[in-house]
Structures are given as C-alpha cells and as structure tokens.
Short mmCIF file of C-alpha atoms in Angstrom, two decimals:
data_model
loop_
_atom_site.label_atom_id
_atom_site.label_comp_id
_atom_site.label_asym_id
_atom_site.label_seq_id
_atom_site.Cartn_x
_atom_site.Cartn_y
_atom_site.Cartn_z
CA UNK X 1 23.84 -8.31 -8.34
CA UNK X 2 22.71 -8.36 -11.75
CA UNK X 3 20.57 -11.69 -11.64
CA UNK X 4 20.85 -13.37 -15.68
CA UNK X 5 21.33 -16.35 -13.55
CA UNK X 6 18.73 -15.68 -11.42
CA UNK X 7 16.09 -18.37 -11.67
CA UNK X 8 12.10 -17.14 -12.68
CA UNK X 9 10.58 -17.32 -9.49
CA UNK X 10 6.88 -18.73 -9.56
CA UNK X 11 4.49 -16.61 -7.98
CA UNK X 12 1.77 -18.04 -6.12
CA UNK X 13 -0.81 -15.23 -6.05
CA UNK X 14 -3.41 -17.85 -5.17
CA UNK X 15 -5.85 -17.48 -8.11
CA UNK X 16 -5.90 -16.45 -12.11
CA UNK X 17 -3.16 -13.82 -11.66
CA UNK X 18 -0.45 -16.84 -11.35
CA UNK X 19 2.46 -16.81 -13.34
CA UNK X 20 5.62 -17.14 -13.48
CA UNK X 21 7.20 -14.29 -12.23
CA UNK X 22 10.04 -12.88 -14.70
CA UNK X 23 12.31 -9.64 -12.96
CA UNK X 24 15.34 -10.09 -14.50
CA UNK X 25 17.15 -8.80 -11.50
CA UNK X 26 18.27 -9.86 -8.23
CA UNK X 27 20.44 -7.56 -5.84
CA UNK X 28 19.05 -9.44 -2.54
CA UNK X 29 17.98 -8.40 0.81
CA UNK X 30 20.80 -5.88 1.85
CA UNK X 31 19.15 -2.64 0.45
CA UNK X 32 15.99 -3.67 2.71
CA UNK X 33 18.48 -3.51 5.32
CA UNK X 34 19.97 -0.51 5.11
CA UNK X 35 16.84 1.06 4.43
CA UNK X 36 15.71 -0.31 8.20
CA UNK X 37 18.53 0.83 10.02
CA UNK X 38 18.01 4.26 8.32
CA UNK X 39 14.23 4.44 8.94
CA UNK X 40 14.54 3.38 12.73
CA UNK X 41 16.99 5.90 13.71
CA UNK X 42 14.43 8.14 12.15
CA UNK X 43 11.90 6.94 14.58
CA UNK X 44 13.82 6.42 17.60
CA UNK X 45 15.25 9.99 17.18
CA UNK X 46 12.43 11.33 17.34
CA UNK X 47 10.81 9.95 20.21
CA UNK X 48 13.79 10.66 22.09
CA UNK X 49 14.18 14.34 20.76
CA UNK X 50 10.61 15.18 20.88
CA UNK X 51 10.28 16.58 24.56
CA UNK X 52 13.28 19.22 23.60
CA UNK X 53 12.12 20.73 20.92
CA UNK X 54 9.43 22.66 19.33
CA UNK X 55 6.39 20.56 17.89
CA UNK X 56 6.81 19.50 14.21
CA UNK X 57 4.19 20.25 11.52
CA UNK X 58 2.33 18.09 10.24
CA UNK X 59 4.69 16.73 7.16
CA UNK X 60 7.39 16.12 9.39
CA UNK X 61 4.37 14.10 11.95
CA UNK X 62 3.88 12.52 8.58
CA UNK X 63 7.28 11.57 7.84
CA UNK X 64 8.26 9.72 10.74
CA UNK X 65 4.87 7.94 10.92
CA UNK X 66 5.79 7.20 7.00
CA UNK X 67 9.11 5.70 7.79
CA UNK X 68 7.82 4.15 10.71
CA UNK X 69 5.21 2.18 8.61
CA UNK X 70 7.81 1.90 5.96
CA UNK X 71 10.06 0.32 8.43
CA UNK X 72 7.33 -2.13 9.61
CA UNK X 73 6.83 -3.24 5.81
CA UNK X 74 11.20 -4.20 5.44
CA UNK X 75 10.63 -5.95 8.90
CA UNK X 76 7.88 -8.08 7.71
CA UNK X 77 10.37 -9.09 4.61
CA UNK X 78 13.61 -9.35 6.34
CA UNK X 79 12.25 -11.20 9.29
CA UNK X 80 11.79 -14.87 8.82
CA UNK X 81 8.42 -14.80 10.71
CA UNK X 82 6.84 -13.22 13.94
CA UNK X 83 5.76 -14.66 17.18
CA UNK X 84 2.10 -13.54 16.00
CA UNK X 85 -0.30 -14.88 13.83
CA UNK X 86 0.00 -13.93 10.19
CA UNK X 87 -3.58 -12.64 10.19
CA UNK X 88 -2.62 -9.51 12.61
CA UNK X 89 -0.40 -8.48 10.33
CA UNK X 90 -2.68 -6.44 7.82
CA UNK X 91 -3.91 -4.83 10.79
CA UNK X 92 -0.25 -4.35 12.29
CA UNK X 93 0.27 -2.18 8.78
CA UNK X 94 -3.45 -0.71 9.00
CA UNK X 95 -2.74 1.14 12.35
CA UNK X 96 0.39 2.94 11.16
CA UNK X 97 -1.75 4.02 8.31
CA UNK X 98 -4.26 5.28 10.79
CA UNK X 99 -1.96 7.68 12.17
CA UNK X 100 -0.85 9.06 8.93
CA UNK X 101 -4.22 9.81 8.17
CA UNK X 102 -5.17 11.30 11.79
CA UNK X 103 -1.84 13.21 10.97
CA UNK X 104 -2.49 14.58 7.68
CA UNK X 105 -6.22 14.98 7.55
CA UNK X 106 -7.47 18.64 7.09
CA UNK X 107 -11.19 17.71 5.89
CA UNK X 108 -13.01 19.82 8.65
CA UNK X 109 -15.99 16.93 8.12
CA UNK X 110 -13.75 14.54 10.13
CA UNK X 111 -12.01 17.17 12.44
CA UNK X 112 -14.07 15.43 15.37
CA UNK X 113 -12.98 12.16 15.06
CA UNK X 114 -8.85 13.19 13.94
CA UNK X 115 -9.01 15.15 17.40
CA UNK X 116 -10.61 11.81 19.41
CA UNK X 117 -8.01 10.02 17.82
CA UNK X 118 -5.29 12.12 18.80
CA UNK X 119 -6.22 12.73 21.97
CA UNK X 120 -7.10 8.50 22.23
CA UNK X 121 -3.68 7.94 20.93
CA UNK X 122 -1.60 7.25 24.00
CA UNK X 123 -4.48 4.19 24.40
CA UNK X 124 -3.33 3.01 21.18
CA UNK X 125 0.82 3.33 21.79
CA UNK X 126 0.94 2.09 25.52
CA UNK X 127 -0.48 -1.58 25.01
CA UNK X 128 1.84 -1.72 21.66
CA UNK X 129 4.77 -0.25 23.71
CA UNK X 130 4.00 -2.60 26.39
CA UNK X 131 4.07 -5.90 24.12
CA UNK X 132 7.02 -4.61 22.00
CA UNK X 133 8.73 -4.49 25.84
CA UNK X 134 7.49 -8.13 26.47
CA UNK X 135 9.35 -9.37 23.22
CA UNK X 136 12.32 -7.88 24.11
CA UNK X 137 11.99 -9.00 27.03
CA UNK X 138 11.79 -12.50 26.49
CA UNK X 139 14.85 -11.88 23.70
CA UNK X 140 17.35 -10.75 25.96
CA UNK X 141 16.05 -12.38 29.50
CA UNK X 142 14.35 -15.47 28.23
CA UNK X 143 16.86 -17.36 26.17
CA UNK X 144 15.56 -20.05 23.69
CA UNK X 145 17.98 -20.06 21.22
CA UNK X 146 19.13 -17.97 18.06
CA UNK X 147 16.19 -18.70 16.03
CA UNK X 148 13.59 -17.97 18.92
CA UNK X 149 15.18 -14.92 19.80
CA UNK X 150 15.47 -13.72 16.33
CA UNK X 151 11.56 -14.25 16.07
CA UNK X 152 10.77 -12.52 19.36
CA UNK X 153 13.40 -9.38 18.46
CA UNK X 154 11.51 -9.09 14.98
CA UNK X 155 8.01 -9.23 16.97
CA UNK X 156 9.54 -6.79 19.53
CA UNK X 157 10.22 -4.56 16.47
CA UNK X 158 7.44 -4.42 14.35
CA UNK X 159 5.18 -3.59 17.50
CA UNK X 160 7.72 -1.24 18.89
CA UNK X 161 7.45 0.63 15.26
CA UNK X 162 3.74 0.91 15.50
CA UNK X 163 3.46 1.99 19.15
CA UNK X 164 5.85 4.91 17.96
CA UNK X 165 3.60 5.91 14.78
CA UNK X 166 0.77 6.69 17.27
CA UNK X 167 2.84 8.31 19.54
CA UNK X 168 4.20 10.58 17.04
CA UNK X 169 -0.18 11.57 16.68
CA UNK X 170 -0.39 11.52 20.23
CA UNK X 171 -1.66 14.95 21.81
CA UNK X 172 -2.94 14.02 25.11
CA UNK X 173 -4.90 16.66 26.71
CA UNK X 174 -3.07 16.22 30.83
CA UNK X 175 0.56 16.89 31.04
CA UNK X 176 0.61 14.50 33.57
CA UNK X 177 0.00 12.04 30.52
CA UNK X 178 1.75 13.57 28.10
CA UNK X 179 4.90 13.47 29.91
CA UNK X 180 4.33 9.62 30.89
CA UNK X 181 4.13 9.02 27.06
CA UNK X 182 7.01 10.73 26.26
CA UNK X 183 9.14 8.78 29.04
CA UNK X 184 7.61 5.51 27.53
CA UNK X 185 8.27 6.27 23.61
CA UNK X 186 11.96 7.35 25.37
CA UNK X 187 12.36 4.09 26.73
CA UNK X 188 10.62 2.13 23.78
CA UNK X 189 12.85 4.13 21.59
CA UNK X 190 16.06 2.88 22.51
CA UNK X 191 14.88 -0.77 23.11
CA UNK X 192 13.87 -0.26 19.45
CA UNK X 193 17.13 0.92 18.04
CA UNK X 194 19.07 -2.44 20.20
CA UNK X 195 16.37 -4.72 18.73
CA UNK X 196 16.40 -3.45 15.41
CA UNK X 197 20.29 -3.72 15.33
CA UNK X 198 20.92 -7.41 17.39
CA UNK X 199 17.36 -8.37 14.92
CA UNK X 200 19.62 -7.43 11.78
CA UNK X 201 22.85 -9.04 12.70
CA UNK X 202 21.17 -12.73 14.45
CA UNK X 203 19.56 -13.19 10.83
CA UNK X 204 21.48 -15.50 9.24
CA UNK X 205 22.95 -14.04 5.53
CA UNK X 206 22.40 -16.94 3.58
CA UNK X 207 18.91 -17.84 5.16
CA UNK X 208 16.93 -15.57 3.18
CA UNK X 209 15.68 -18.10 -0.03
CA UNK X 210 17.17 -18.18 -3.62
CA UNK X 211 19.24 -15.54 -2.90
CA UNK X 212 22.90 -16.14 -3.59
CA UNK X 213 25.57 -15.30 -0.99
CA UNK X 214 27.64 -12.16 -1.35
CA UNK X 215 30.11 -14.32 0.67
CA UNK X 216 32.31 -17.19 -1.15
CA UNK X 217 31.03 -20.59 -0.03
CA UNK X 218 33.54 -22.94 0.99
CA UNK M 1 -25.76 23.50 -19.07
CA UNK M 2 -24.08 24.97 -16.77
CA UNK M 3 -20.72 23.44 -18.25
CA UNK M 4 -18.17 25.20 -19.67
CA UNK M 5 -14.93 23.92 -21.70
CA UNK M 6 -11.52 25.32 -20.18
CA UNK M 7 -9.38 27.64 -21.98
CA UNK M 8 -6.36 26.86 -20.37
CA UNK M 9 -2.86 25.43 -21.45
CA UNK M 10 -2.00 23.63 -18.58
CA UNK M 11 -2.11 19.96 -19.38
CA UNK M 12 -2.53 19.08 -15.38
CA UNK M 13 -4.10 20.34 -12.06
CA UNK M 14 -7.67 21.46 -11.65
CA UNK M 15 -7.96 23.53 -14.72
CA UNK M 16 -5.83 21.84 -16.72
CA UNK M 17 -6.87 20.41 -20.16
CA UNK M 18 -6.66 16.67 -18.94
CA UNK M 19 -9.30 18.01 -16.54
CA UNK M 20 -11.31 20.14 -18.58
CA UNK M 21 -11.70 20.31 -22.69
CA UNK M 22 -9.74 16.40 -22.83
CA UNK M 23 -11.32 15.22 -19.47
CA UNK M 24 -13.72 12.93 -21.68
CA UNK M 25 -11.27 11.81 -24.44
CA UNK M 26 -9.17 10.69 -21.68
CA UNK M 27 -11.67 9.25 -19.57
CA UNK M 28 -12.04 6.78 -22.78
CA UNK M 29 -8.97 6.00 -23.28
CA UNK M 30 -8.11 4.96 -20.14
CA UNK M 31 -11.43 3.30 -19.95
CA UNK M 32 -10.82 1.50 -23.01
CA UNK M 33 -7.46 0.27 -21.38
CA UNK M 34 -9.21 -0.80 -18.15
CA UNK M 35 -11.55 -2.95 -20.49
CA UNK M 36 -9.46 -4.18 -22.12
CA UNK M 37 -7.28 -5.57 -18.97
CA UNK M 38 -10.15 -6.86 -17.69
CA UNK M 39 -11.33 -8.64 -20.65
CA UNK M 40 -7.88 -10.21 -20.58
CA UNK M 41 -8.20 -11.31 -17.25
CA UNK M 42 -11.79 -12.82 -17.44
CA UNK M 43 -10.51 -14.48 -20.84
CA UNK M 44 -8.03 -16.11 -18.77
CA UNK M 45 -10.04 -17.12 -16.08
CA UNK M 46 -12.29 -18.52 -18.64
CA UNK M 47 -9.16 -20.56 -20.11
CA UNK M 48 -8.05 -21.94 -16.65
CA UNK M 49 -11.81 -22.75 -14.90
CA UNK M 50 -13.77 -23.62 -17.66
CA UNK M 51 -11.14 -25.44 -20.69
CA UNK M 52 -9.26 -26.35 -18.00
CA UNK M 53 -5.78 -25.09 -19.08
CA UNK M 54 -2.85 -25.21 -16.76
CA UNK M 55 -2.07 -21.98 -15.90
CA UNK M 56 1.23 -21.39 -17.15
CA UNK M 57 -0.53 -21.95 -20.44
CA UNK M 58 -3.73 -19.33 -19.63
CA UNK M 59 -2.26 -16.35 -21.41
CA UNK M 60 -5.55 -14.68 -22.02
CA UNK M 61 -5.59 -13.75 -25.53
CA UNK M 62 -2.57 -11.18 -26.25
CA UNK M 63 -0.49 -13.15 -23.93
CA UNK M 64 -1.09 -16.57 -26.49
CA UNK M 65 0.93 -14.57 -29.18
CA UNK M 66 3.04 -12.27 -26.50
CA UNK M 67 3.71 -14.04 -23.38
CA UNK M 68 5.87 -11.59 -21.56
CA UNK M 69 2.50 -9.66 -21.41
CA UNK M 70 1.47 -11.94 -18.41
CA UNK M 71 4.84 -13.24 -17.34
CA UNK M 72 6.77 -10.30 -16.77
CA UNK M 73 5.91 -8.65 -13.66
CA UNK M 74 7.13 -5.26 -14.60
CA UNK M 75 4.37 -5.00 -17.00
CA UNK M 76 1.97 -5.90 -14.61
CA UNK M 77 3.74 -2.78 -11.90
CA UNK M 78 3.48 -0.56 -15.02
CA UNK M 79 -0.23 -0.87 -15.39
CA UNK M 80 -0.66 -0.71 -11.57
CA UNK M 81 1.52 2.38 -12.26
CA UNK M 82 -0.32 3.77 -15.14
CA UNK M 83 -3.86 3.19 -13.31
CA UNK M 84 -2.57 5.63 -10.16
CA UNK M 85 -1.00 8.31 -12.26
CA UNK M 86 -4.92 8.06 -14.63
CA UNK M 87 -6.99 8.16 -11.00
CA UNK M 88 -4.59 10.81 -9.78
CA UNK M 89 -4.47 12.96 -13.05
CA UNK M 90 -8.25 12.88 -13.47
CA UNK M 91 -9.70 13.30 -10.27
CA UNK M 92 -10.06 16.71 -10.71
CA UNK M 93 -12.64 16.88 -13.40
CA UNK M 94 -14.96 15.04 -11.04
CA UNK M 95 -17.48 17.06 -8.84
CA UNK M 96 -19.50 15.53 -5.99
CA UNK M 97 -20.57 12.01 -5.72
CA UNK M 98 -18.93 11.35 -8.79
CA UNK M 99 -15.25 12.54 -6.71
CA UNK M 100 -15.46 10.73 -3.88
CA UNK M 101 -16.33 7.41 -6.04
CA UNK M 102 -13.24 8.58 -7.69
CA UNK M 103 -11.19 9.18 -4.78
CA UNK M 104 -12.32 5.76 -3.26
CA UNK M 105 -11.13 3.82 -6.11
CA UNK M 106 -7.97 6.11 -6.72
CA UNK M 107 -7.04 5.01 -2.90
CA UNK M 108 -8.11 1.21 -3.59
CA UNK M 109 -5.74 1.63 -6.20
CA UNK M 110 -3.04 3.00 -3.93
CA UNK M 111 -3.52 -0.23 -1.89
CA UNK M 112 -3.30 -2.14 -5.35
CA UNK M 113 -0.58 -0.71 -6.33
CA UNK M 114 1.64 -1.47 -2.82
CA UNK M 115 0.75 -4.97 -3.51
CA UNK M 116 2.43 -5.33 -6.29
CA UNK M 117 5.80 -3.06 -5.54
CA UNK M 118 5.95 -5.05 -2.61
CA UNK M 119 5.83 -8.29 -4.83
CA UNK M 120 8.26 -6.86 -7.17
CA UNK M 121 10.28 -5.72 -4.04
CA UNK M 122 10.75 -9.24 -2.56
CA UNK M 123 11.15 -10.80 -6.00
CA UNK M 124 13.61 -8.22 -6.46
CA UNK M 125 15.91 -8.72 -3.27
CA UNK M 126 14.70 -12.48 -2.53
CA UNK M 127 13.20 -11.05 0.99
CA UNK M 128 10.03 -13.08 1.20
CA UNK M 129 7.41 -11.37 3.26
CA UNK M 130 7.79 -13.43 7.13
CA UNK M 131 10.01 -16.40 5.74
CA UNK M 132 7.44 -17.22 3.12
CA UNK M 133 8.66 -19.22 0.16
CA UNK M 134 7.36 -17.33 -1.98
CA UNK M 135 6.45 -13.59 -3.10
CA UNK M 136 3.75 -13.20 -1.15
CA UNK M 137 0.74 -9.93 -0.73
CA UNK M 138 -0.28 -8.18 2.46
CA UNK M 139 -3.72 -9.65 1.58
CA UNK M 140 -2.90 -13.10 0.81
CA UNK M 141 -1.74 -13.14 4.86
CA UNK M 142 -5.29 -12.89 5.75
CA UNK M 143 -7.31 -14.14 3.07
CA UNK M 144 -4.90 -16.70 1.09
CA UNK M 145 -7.20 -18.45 -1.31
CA UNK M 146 -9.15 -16.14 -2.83
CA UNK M 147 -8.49 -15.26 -6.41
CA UNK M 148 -6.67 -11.73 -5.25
CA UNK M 149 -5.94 -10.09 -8.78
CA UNK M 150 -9.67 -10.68 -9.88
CA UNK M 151 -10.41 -9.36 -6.70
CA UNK M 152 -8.40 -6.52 -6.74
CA UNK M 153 -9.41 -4.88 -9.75
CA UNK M 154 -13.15 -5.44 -9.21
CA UNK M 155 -13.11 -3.66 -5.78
CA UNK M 156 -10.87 -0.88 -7.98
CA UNK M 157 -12.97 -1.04 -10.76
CA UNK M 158 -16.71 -0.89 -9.48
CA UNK M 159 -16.21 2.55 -7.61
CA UNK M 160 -14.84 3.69 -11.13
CA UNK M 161 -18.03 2.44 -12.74
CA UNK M 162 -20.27 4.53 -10.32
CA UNK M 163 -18.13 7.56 -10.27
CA UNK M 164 -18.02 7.30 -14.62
CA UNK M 165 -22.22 6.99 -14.62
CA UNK M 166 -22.64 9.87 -11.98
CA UNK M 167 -20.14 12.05 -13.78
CA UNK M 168 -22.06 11.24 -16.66
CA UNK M 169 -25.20 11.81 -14.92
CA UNK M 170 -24.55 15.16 -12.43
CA UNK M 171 -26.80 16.50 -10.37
CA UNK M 172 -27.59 20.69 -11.45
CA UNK M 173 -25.18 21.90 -8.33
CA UNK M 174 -22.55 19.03 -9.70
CA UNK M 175 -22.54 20.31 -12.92
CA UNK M 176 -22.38 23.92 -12.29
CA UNK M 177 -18.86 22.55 -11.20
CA UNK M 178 -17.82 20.74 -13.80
CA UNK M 179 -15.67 22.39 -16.17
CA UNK M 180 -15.53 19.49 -18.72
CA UNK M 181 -18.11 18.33 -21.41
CA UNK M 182 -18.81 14.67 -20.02
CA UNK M 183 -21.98 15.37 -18.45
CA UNK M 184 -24.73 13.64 -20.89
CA UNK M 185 -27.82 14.12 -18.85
CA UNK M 186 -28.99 16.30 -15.97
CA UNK M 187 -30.72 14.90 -13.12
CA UNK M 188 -32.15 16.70 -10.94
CA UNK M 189 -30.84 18.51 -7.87
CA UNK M 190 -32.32 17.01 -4.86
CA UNK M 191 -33.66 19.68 -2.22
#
C-alpha cells in the first residue's frame, strides 16, 4: 500500500540520532508474515527430515540456522510482546548467531572451540526446547485468554526457533544422544509449525499501530 | 619496501585495483566521508546539548539548508549501506593487525547496519519490534537511553582508526604483504 497518506512516524532512537522518520511507504505487516510462515517450514522441515537423510554441508547448516534467526527477528516484530523480559532478547538473537558462526567457521585458530561448541550444542537446544514446550504448554492447556495466549505462543516460538538453530550445529559425540536430540527437535518441530500458525492467526489484523486495515471498517 | 603496486584490471577482490594501486585514494575518500558524517553528527549534538535546540530543529550543518539529509531514513540506510560495501571492498588491502581491526569494525558495521534495516523494516510495514510504539533497535531493548547513533559509529569507527594507523604503520612481515602504497613508515618486525 503505497503510503502518501501515511503519516511521518517519529523515531525515538533515544539520543542525537532523533528525527522524524520520513519512508514514504507503508505496505504493513503482511510481508513479515509470509516471510514467517515460509522460514518456519524451513526449520521445522528440517528437524523433522534430518534423521533420513544424508548430512547437509555447511551452507545448507547455514541456511536454516539463517532463516531460523531470520524468523526469530519477524517474531519479535509481529508479536505484540513476549512473556520474557525485553533485556533477553539481544541475547535470544545472539545465540542463533552463535550457531551460524560455529556453522560456518573454517579459521583452524578456533577449530577447538567450533568443535566444543558443537559437540556442547544439545546443552544449548534441550533447555530452549524445553521452555519453548512450557509456553506451548501453558497456550493450549493453560487458558488465560486471547491476549495471554497470543503472548505465550509468540514466547513458545521465538525459543522454539533458537533451540532449533543449535540443533541444526548439534554433533553430539553418543548416538544414544544424538538420537534423543533428534526425537526432541522432531517433537519441538511440529509444536513449532502449530504455534507459529495459531501465533499468526490469534494476532489481531488491525492491532499492529498506524497501520491501516486492508479490511473496510464498518 | 617490500610493497609493490598491482598491475591488475580487476577493480575488486584481493588483487584488484580498489585493493592495490587505488587502495589509498579510496581509503581517503571514504575516510573523508566518514569525517565528514561524523562532524555532522557531533555538530548536531553540539546544537541540541549545548544551544539547546529542539531536536527537530538540530540539523547539523548540511541538514540547516537540506533537511531530508537527516529526516529521511533512506539516506541514513544508504550510508549504513555504503559503509558495508567500503569495509567489505577494502578489506583486502589490509595485512595483519591492521585486517583484523578491519574485519572487527566491518562486522560492527554489519550489526550497524541490521539496526537500521530493521528500523526501516518496521517503519516500513508498521510492525513495531514486541508491541512497541515506536521503531525501535535491538540495542535500545537493553540499553534504552544511551545516545545509540553516537554510539554506534564510535564503536564502528575507533577499530577503523587503529586498523588506518597500523596499515599506515606495518610491521616488515605486514608489509611484505601489502600490495598497495599506503604504508608510510616501517616499524619494526617484532621477534
């Protein structure tokens, strides 16, 4: 939606950068959300394809950590807060950057520590997976209302999305481990992809601010 | 000297001329630019803290006579923008400590840079990062008051500083890698 009636939005950076903040455009949050419900599929797939076929090199590693983090980042927008405090947050997006790292890195210097990670990786995705499980757990089981499950489905996701980057870097060294991941990111995986989907439709379409409706207002 | 002037056409890459025989023009150039951004900024700050302007009204000195220079935000992505593509284009005339000051600031400027696609994101589709009102920074969640632009472009810009002086200033084994004429004085090589 071509915004010439949009409205300059102010932008409060906090300090000497504030200004007001001129775009010109407006085509409001629905790209973000297709964009989500293609990156999760992404994710969920595969976790839930991994144990079938060969391992993937390390761009497609990268790729799914990438949309996993990506997919984080149009949560954080699209979701009208999180049953966490704000302050986790940078580190919610640090850890997914982690893993791209730990899944990219060739520099021999840090070889060491990119195998420690990978092999410390499953520590890393079960307590995510795990609290991703409690949100959704408290969505679907708990009640609370629209707004409280929206909030805990949101929190479910995000942590859901950055228990899977690490288990896409996971390489744990006993089967016996690696196949207890793999059941978990299963599990986690399709939790994810109900989440993601009841997350997207609960939000309200007129609840995101100064964005017009698509819809006629009566 | 053990530096040597490439011969190549390429404009890009490790040999390339950007890299090589240009390497110092265009270390200038875009120095001169990230001077001059930074004397607009401190200009500005100057206008708001110390004459006490409101800040709409803080332009910094180009932005008195063209005010889209601070109000338009795509102006502000494109210098983000051109900053990346200048730390990523030149990083390859850089040997030793003088690289991995580069490659620290090229990477603070990757951070930089999300900032403000994310800003122009949610400004863009009215998605405020968790509910805020708002256009709000992955930073400005955990540290909200501080002065994030300023700070921003100092934690960009002092890494580019030290990488500039030792590129200036290479060790003997740095500059028997350098294949550009930047390197003033030789210091040298420690054992």
């Amino acid at each position: 939606m071509a915004g010439s009636a949009v409205p300059a939005i102010l932008l409060a950076q906090g300090g000497g950068h504030d200004h007001v903040l001129d775009i010109g455009v407006n085509f409001g949050p629905l790209a973000l959300r297709v964009a989500l419900l293609v990156a999760i599929p992404v994710v969920a797939g595969f976790a839930l394809l991994r144990g079938f076929l060969a391992e993937p090199d390390r761009r497609g590693i990268a790729a799914v950590i990438a949309c996993a983090g990506g997919a984080v980042v149009l949560e954080l927008m699209l979701s009208g807060g999180l049953a966490l405090p704000v302050r986790v947050v940078p580190l919610l997006l640090a850890l997914p950057a982690a893993a791209l790292y730990v899944a990219l890195s060739r520099d021999p210097r840090f070889a060491p520590a990119v195998g420690w990670a990978r092999r410390c990786a499953p520590w890393v995705f079960w307590p995510l997976g795990v609290l991703a499980a409690a949100q959704f757990a408290q969505a679907w089981l708990a009640g609370g209302g629209t707004d409280r499950t929206e909030t805990l489905l949101h929190t479910g996701v995000v942590l859901a999305l950055v228990a899977m980057a690490w288990f896409a870097v996971s390489r744990p060294r006993r089967a016996g481990t690696g196949i207890g991941v793999q059941l978990g990111a299963v599990a986690l995986a399709m939790a994810l992809i109900v989440g993601a989907g009841q997350a997207t439709v609960l939000r309200d379409a007129d609840s995101v601010p100064d964005v017009a409706s698509l819809v006629p207002q009566k | 000297m053990a530096t040597s002037v490439g011969t190549e056409r390429r404009l890009l890459g490790p040999g390339g001329l950007l890299n090589t025989k240009y390497h110092k023009v265009a270390l200038v150039v875009f120095g001169v630019i990230v001077v001059g951004h930074w004397a607009e900024h401190l200009v500005q700050a100057y206008q708001i803290y110390v004459l006490s302007w409101p800040r709409p009204k803080a332009g910094g000195v180009l932005g008195l006579f063209f005010p889209v220079l601070v109000s338009s935000e795509w102006l502000h992505y494109g210098y983000a923008i051109v900053m990346l593509v200048a730390f990523v284009v030149l990083r390859h005339g850089f040997t030793g400590r003088s690289r991995t000051w580069w490659n620290a600031a090229m990477w603070i400027q990757v951070w930089h840079h999300f900032e403000h696609l994310l800003l122009l994101v949610q400004a863009m589709t009215g998605a405020y990062l968790l509910g805020a009102k708002v256009p709000t920074s992955i930073a400005q969640l955990a540290f909200p008051r501080v002065e994030l632009h300023l700070f921003y472009n100092a934690i960009v810009f002092i890494p580019m500083v030290v990488a500039m002086v030792y590129h200036r200033r290479p060790r003997s084994a740095e500059a028997e890698l350098m294949r550009c004429s930047c390197a003033r004085v030789l210091t040298p090589a420690v054992a």
